[in-house]
Short mmCIF file of C-alpha atoms (C1' of nucleotides) in Angstrom, two decimals:
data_model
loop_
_atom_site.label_atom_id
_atom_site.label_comp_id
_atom_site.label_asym_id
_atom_site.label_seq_id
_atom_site.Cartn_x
_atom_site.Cartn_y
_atom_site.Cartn_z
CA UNK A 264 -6.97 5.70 25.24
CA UNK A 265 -4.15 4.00 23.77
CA UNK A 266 -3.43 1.92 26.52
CA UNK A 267 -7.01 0.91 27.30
CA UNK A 268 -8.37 -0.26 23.69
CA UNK A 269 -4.92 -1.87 22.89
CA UNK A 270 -4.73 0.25 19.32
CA UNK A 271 -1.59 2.32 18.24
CA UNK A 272 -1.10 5.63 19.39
CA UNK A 273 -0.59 6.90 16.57
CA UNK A 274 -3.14 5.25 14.86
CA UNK A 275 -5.86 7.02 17.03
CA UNK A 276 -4.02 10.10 16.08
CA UNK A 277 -4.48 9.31 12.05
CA UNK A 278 -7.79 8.35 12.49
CA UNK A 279 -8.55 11.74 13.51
CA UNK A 280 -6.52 13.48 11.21
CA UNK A 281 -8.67 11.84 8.27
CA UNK A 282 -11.87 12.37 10.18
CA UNK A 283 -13.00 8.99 11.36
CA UNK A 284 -12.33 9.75 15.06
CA UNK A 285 -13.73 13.38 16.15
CA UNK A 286 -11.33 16.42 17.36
CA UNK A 287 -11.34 15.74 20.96
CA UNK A 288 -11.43 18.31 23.67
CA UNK A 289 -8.01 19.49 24.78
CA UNK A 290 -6.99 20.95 28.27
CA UNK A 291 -4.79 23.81 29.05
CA UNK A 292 -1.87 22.33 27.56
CA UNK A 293 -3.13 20.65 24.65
CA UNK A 294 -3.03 17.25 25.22
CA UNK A 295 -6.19 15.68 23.79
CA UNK A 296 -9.05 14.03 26.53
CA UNK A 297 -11.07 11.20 26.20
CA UNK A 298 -14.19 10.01 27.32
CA UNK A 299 -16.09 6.99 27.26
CA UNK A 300 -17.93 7.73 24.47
CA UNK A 301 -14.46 8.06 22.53
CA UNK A 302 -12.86 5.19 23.51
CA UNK A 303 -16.59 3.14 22.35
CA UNK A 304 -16.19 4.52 18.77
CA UNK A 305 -12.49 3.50 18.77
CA UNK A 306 -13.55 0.08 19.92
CA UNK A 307 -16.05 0.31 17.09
CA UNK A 308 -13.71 1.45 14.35
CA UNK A 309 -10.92 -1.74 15.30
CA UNK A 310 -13.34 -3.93 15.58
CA UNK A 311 -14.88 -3.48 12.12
CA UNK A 312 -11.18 -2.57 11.07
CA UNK A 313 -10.09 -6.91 12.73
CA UNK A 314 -13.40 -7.60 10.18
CA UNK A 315 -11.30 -6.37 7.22
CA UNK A 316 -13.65 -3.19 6.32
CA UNK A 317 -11.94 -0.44 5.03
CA UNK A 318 -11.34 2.71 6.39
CA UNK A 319 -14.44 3.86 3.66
CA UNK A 320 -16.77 1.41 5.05
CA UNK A 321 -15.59 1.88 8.66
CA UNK A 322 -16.61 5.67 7.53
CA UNK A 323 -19.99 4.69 6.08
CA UNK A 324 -20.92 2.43 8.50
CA UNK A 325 -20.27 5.09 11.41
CA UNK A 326 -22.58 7.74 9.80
CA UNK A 327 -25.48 4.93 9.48
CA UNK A 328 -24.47 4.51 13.70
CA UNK A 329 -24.49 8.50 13.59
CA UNK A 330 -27.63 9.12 12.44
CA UNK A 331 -30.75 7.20 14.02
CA UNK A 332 -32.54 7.29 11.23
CA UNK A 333 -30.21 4.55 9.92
CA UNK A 334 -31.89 1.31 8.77
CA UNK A 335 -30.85 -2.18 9.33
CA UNK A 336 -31.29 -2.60 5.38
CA UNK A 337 -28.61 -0.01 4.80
CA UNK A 338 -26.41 -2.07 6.97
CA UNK A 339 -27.12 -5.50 5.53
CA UNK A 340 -26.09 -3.93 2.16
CA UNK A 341 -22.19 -2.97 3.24
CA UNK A 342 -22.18 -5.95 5.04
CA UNK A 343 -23.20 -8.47 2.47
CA UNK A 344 -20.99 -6.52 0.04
CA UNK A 345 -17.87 -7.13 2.12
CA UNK A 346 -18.54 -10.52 2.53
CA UNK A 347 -18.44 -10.90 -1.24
CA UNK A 348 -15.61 -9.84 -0.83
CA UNK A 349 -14.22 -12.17 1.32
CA UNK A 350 -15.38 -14.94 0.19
CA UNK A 351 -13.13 -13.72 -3.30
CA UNK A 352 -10.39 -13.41 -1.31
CA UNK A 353 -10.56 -16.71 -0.05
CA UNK A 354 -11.38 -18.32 -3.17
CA UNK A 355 -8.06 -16.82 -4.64
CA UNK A 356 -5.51 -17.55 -2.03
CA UNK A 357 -6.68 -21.33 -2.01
CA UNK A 358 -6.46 -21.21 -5.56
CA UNK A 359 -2.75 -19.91 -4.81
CA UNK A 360 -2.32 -22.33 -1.85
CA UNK A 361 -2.97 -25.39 -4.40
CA UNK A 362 -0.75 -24.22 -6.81
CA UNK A 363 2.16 -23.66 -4.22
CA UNK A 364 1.92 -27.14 -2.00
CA UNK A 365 1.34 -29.15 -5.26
CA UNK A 366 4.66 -27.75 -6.36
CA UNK A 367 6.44 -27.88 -2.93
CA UNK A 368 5.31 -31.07 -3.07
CA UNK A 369 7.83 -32.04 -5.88
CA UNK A 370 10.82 -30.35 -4.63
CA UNK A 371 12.92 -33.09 -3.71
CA UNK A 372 14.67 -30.16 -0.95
CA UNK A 373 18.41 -31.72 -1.53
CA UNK A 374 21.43 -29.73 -2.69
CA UNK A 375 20.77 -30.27 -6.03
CA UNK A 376 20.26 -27.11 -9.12
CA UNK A 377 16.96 -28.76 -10.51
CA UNK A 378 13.93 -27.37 -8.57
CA UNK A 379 10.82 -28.02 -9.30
CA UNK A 380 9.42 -24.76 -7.72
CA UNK A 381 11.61 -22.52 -10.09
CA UNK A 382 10.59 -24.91 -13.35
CA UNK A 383 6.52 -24.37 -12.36
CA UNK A 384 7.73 -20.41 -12.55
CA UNK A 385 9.80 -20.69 -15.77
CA UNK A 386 7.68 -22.44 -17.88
CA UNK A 387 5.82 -20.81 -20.64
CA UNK B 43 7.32 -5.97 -24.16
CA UNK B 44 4.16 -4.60 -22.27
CA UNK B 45 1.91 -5.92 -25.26
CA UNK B 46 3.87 -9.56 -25.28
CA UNK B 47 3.67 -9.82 -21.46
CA UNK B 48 -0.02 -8.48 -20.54
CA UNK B 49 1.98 -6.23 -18.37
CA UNK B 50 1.13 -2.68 -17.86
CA UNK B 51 3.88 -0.25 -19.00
CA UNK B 52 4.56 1.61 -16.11
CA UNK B 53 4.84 -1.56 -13.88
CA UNK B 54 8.00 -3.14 -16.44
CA UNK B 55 9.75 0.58 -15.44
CA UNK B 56 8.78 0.13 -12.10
CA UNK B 57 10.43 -3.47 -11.77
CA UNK B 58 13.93 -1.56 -13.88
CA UNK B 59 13.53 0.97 -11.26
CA UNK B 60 13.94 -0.89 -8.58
CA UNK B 61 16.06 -3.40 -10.10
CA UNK B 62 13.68 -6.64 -10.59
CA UNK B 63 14.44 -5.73 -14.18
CA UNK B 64 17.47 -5.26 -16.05
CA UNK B 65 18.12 -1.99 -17.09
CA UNK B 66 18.14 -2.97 -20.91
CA UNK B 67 19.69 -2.17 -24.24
CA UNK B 68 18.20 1.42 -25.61
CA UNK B 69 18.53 2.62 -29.39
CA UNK B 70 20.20 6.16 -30.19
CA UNK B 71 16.62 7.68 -29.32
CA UNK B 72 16.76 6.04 -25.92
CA UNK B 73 14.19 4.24 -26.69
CA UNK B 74 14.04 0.15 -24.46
CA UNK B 75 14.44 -2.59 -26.83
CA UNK B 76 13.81 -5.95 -25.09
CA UNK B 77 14.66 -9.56 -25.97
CA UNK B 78 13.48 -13.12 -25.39
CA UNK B 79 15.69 -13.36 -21.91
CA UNK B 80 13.65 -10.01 -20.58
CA UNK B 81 10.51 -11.50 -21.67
CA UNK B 82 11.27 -15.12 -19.75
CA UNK B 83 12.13 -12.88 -16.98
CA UNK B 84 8.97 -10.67 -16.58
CA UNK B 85 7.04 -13.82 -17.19
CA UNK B 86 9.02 -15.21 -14.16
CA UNK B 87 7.94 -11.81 -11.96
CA UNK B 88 4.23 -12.29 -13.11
CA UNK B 89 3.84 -15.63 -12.03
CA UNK B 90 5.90 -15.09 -8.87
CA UNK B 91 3.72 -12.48 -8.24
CA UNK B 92 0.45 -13.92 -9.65
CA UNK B 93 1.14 -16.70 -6.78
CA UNK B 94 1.73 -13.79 -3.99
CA UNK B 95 5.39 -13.80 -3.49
CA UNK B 96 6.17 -10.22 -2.60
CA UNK B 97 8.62 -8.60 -5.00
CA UNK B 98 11.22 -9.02 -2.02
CA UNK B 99 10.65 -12.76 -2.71
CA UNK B 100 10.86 -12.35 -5.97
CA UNK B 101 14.42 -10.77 -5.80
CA UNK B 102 15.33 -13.69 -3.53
CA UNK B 103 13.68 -16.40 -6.34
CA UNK B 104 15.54 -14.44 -8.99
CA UNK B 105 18.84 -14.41 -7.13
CA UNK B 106 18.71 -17.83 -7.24
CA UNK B 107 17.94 -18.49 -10.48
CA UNK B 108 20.78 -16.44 -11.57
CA UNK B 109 23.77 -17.89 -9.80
CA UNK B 110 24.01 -21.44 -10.94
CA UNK B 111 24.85 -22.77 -7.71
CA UNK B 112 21.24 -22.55 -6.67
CA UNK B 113 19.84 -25.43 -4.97
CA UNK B 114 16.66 -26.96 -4.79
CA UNK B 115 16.90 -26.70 -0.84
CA UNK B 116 17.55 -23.15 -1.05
CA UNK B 117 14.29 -22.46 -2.87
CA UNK B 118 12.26 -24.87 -1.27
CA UNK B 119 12.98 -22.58 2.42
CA UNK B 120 10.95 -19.74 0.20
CA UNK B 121 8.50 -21.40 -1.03
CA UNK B 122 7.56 -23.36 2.05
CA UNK B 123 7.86 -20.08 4.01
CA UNK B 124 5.62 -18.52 1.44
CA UNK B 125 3.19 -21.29 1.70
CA UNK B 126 2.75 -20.76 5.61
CA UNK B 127 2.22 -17.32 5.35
CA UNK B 128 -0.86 -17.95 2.66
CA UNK B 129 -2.24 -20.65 4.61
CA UNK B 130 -2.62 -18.54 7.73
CA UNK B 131 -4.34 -15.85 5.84
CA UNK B 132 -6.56 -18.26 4.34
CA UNK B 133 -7.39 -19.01 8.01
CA UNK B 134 -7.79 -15.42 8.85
CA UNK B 135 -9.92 -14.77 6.23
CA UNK B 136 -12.53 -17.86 6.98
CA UNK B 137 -12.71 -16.53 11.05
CA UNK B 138 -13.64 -12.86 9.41
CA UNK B 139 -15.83 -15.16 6.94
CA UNK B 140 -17.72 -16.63 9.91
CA UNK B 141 -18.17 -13.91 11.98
CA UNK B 142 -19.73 -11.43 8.98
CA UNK B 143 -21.91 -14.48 7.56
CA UNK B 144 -23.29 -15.11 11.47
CA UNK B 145 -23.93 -11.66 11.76
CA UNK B 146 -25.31 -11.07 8.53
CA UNK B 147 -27.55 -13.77 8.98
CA UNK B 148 -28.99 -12.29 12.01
CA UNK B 149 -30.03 -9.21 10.05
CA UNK B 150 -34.03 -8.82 9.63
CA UNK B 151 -32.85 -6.57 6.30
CA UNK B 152 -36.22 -4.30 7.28
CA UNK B 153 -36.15 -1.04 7.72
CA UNK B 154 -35.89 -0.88 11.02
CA UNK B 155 -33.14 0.97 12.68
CA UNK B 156 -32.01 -1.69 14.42
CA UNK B 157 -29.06 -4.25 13.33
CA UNK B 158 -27.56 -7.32 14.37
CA UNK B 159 -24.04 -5.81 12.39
CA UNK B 160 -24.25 -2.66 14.31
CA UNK B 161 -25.01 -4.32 17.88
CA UNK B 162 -22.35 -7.05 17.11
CA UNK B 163 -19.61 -4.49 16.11
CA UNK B 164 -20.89 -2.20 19.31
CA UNK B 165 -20.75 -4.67 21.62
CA UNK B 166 -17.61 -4.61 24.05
"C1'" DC C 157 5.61 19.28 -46.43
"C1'" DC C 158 2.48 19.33 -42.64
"C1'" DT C 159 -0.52 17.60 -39.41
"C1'" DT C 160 -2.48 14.16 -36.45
"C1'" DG C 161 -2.35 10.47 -33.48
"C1'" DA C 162 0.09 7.13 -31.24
"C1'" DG C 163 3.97 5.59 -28.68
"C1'" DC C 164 7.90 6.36 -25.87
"C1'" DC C 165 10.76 9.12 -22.45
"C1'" DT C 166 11.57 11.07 -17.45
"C1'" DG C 167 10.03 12.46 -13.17
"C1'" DT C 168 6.74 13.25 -9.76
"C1'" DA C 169 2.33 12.52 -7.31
"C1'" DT C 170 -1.23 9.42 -5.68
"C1'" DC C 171 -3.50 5.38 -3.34
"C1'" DA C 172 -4.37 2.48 1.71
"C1'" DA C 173 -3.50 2.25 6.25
"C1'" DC C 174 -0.48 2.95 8.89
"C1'" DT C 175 4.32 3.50 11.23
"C1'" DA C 176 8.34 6.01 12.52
"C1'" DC C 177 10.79 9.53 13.36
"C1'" DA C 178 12.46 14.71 14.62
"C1'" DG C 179 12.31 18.34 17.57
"C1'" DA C 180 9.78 20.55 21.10
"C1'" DC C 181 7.24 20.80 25.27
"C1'" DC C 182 5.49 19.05 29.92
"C1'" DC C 183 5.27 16.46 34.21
"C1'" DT C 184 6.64 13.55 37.97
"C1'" DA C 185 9.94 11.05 41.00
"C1'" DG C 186 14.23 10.72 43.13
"C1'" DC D 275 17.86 19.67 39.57
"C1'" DT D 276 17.94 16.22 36.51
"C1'" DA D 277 16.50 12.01 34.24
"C1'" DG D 278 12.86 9.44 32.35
"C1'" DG D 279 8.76 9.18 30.37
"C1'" DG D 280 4.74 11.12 28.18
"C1'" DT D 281 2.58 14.26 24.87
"C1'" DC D 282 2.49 17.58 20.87
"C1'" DT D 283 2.98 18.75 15.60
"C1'" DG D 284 4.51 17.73 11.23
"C1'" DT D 285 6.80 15.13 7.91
"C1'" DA D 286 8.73 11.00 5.66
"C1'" DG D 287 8.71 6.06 4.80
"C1'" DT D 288 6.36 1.57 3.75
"C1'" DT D 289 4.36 -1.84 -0.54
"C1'" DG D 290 3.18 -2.39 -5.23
"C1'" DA D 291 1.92 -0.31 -8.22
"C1'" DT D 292 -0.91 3.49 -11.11
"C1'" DA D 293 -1.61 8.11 -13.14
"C1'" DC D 294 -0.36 11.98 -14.87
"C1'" DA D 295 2.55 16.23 -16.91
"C1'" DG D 296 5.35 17.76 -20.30
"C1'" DG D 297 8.29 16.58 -23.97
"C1'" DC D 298 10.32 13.83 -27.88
"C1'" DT D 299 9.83 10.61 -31.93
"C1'" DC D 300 7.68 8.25 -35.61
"C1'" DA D 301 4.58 6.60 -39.28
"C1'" DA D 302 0.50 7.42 -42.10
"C1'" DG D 303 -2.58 10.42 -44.64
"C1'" DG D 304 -3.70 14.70 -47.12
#
DNA sequence: CCTTGAGCCTGTATCAACTACAGACCCTAG
DNA sequence: CTAGGGTCTGTAGTTGATACAGGCTCAAGG
């Protein structure tokens, strides 16, 4: 499974140790097997993991999958509150991002002890 | 030092711990006793910090700033590195921005059990 | 003088989300 | 028969802190 979703071996392994992936069936000599159905709930799990859920909301959102009762509403709600989230995170490394080029900017990058980068960090 | 800084207690002992921070000066009760040259310094971290250098940076920055010989070239690699490495989060963020705010858009938000989320993060 | 509350001390455990072994077993090809 | 690769379990390490537990010290109030 491993080899044909692309994820870590010993990620899949972690994922069921915490529950997210289920026990799978073993054969005679223990090694775990894998069916389809496995390797689409992997699939499912690094997907939403590439979307920057956590493993929480990964969890949450496979129980609404889980049960059919599930409503899109439920959905919409972890969604929207993830993309909140994003949306901080981008506001904040931009914020960052200004800061840092603004000050590269002034570095004159010659061999001299004056830096501009390290005054922006030592001033008061 | 915690109170002049904003800086949460156990983080200052974390930075001596590791060595960010000086191990300082203690009184016959053990007890830390700071002075204006740890303060710069922790305000130094914070900022560093505060503009996403990891602390490994942040021992490069200060390594730097210690030895006179530091040049503005030196520090400018850091920064500049630094600065790449936020930018191409920034971009990672706005694909995972796109792809949730599509999707999310495509959500009826009814109570129907089925979801544009779900379907997109099903799909192979 | 005694208590109470606050502050400081050390050292260890916890978090997320993995990753990287160690040491053992199994299986196949040459 | 052996060498290599794969799998197994279980534990430790990563980053950047944060949260205790259990103990010492100190100043103020009664």
């Amino acid at each position: 499974m491993a080899r044909a979703t692309g994820c870590n071996l010993e990620t899949i392994r972690y994922y069921e140790k915490i529950g997210i992936m289920p026990d799978p069936p073993r054969n005679t000599k223990g090694y775990r097997s894998y069916d389809d159905a496995h390797v689409r709930r992997l699939k499912f799990v690094m997907r939403s993991r590439d979307l920057g859920f956590t493993l929480e909301e990964v969890r949450g959102l496979l129980g609404l999958v889980d049960e059919q009762s599930r409503t899109c509403a439920e959905v919409q709600v972890i969604a929207e509150d993830h993309l909140t989230d994003v949306r901080a995170k981008i506001a904040d490394l931009k914020r960052i991002e200004r800061v840092l080029s603004d000050t590269v900017a002034r570095c004159t990058g010659d061999a001299a002890p004056e830096c501009a980068v390290i005054d922006a960090l030592l001033e008061a």
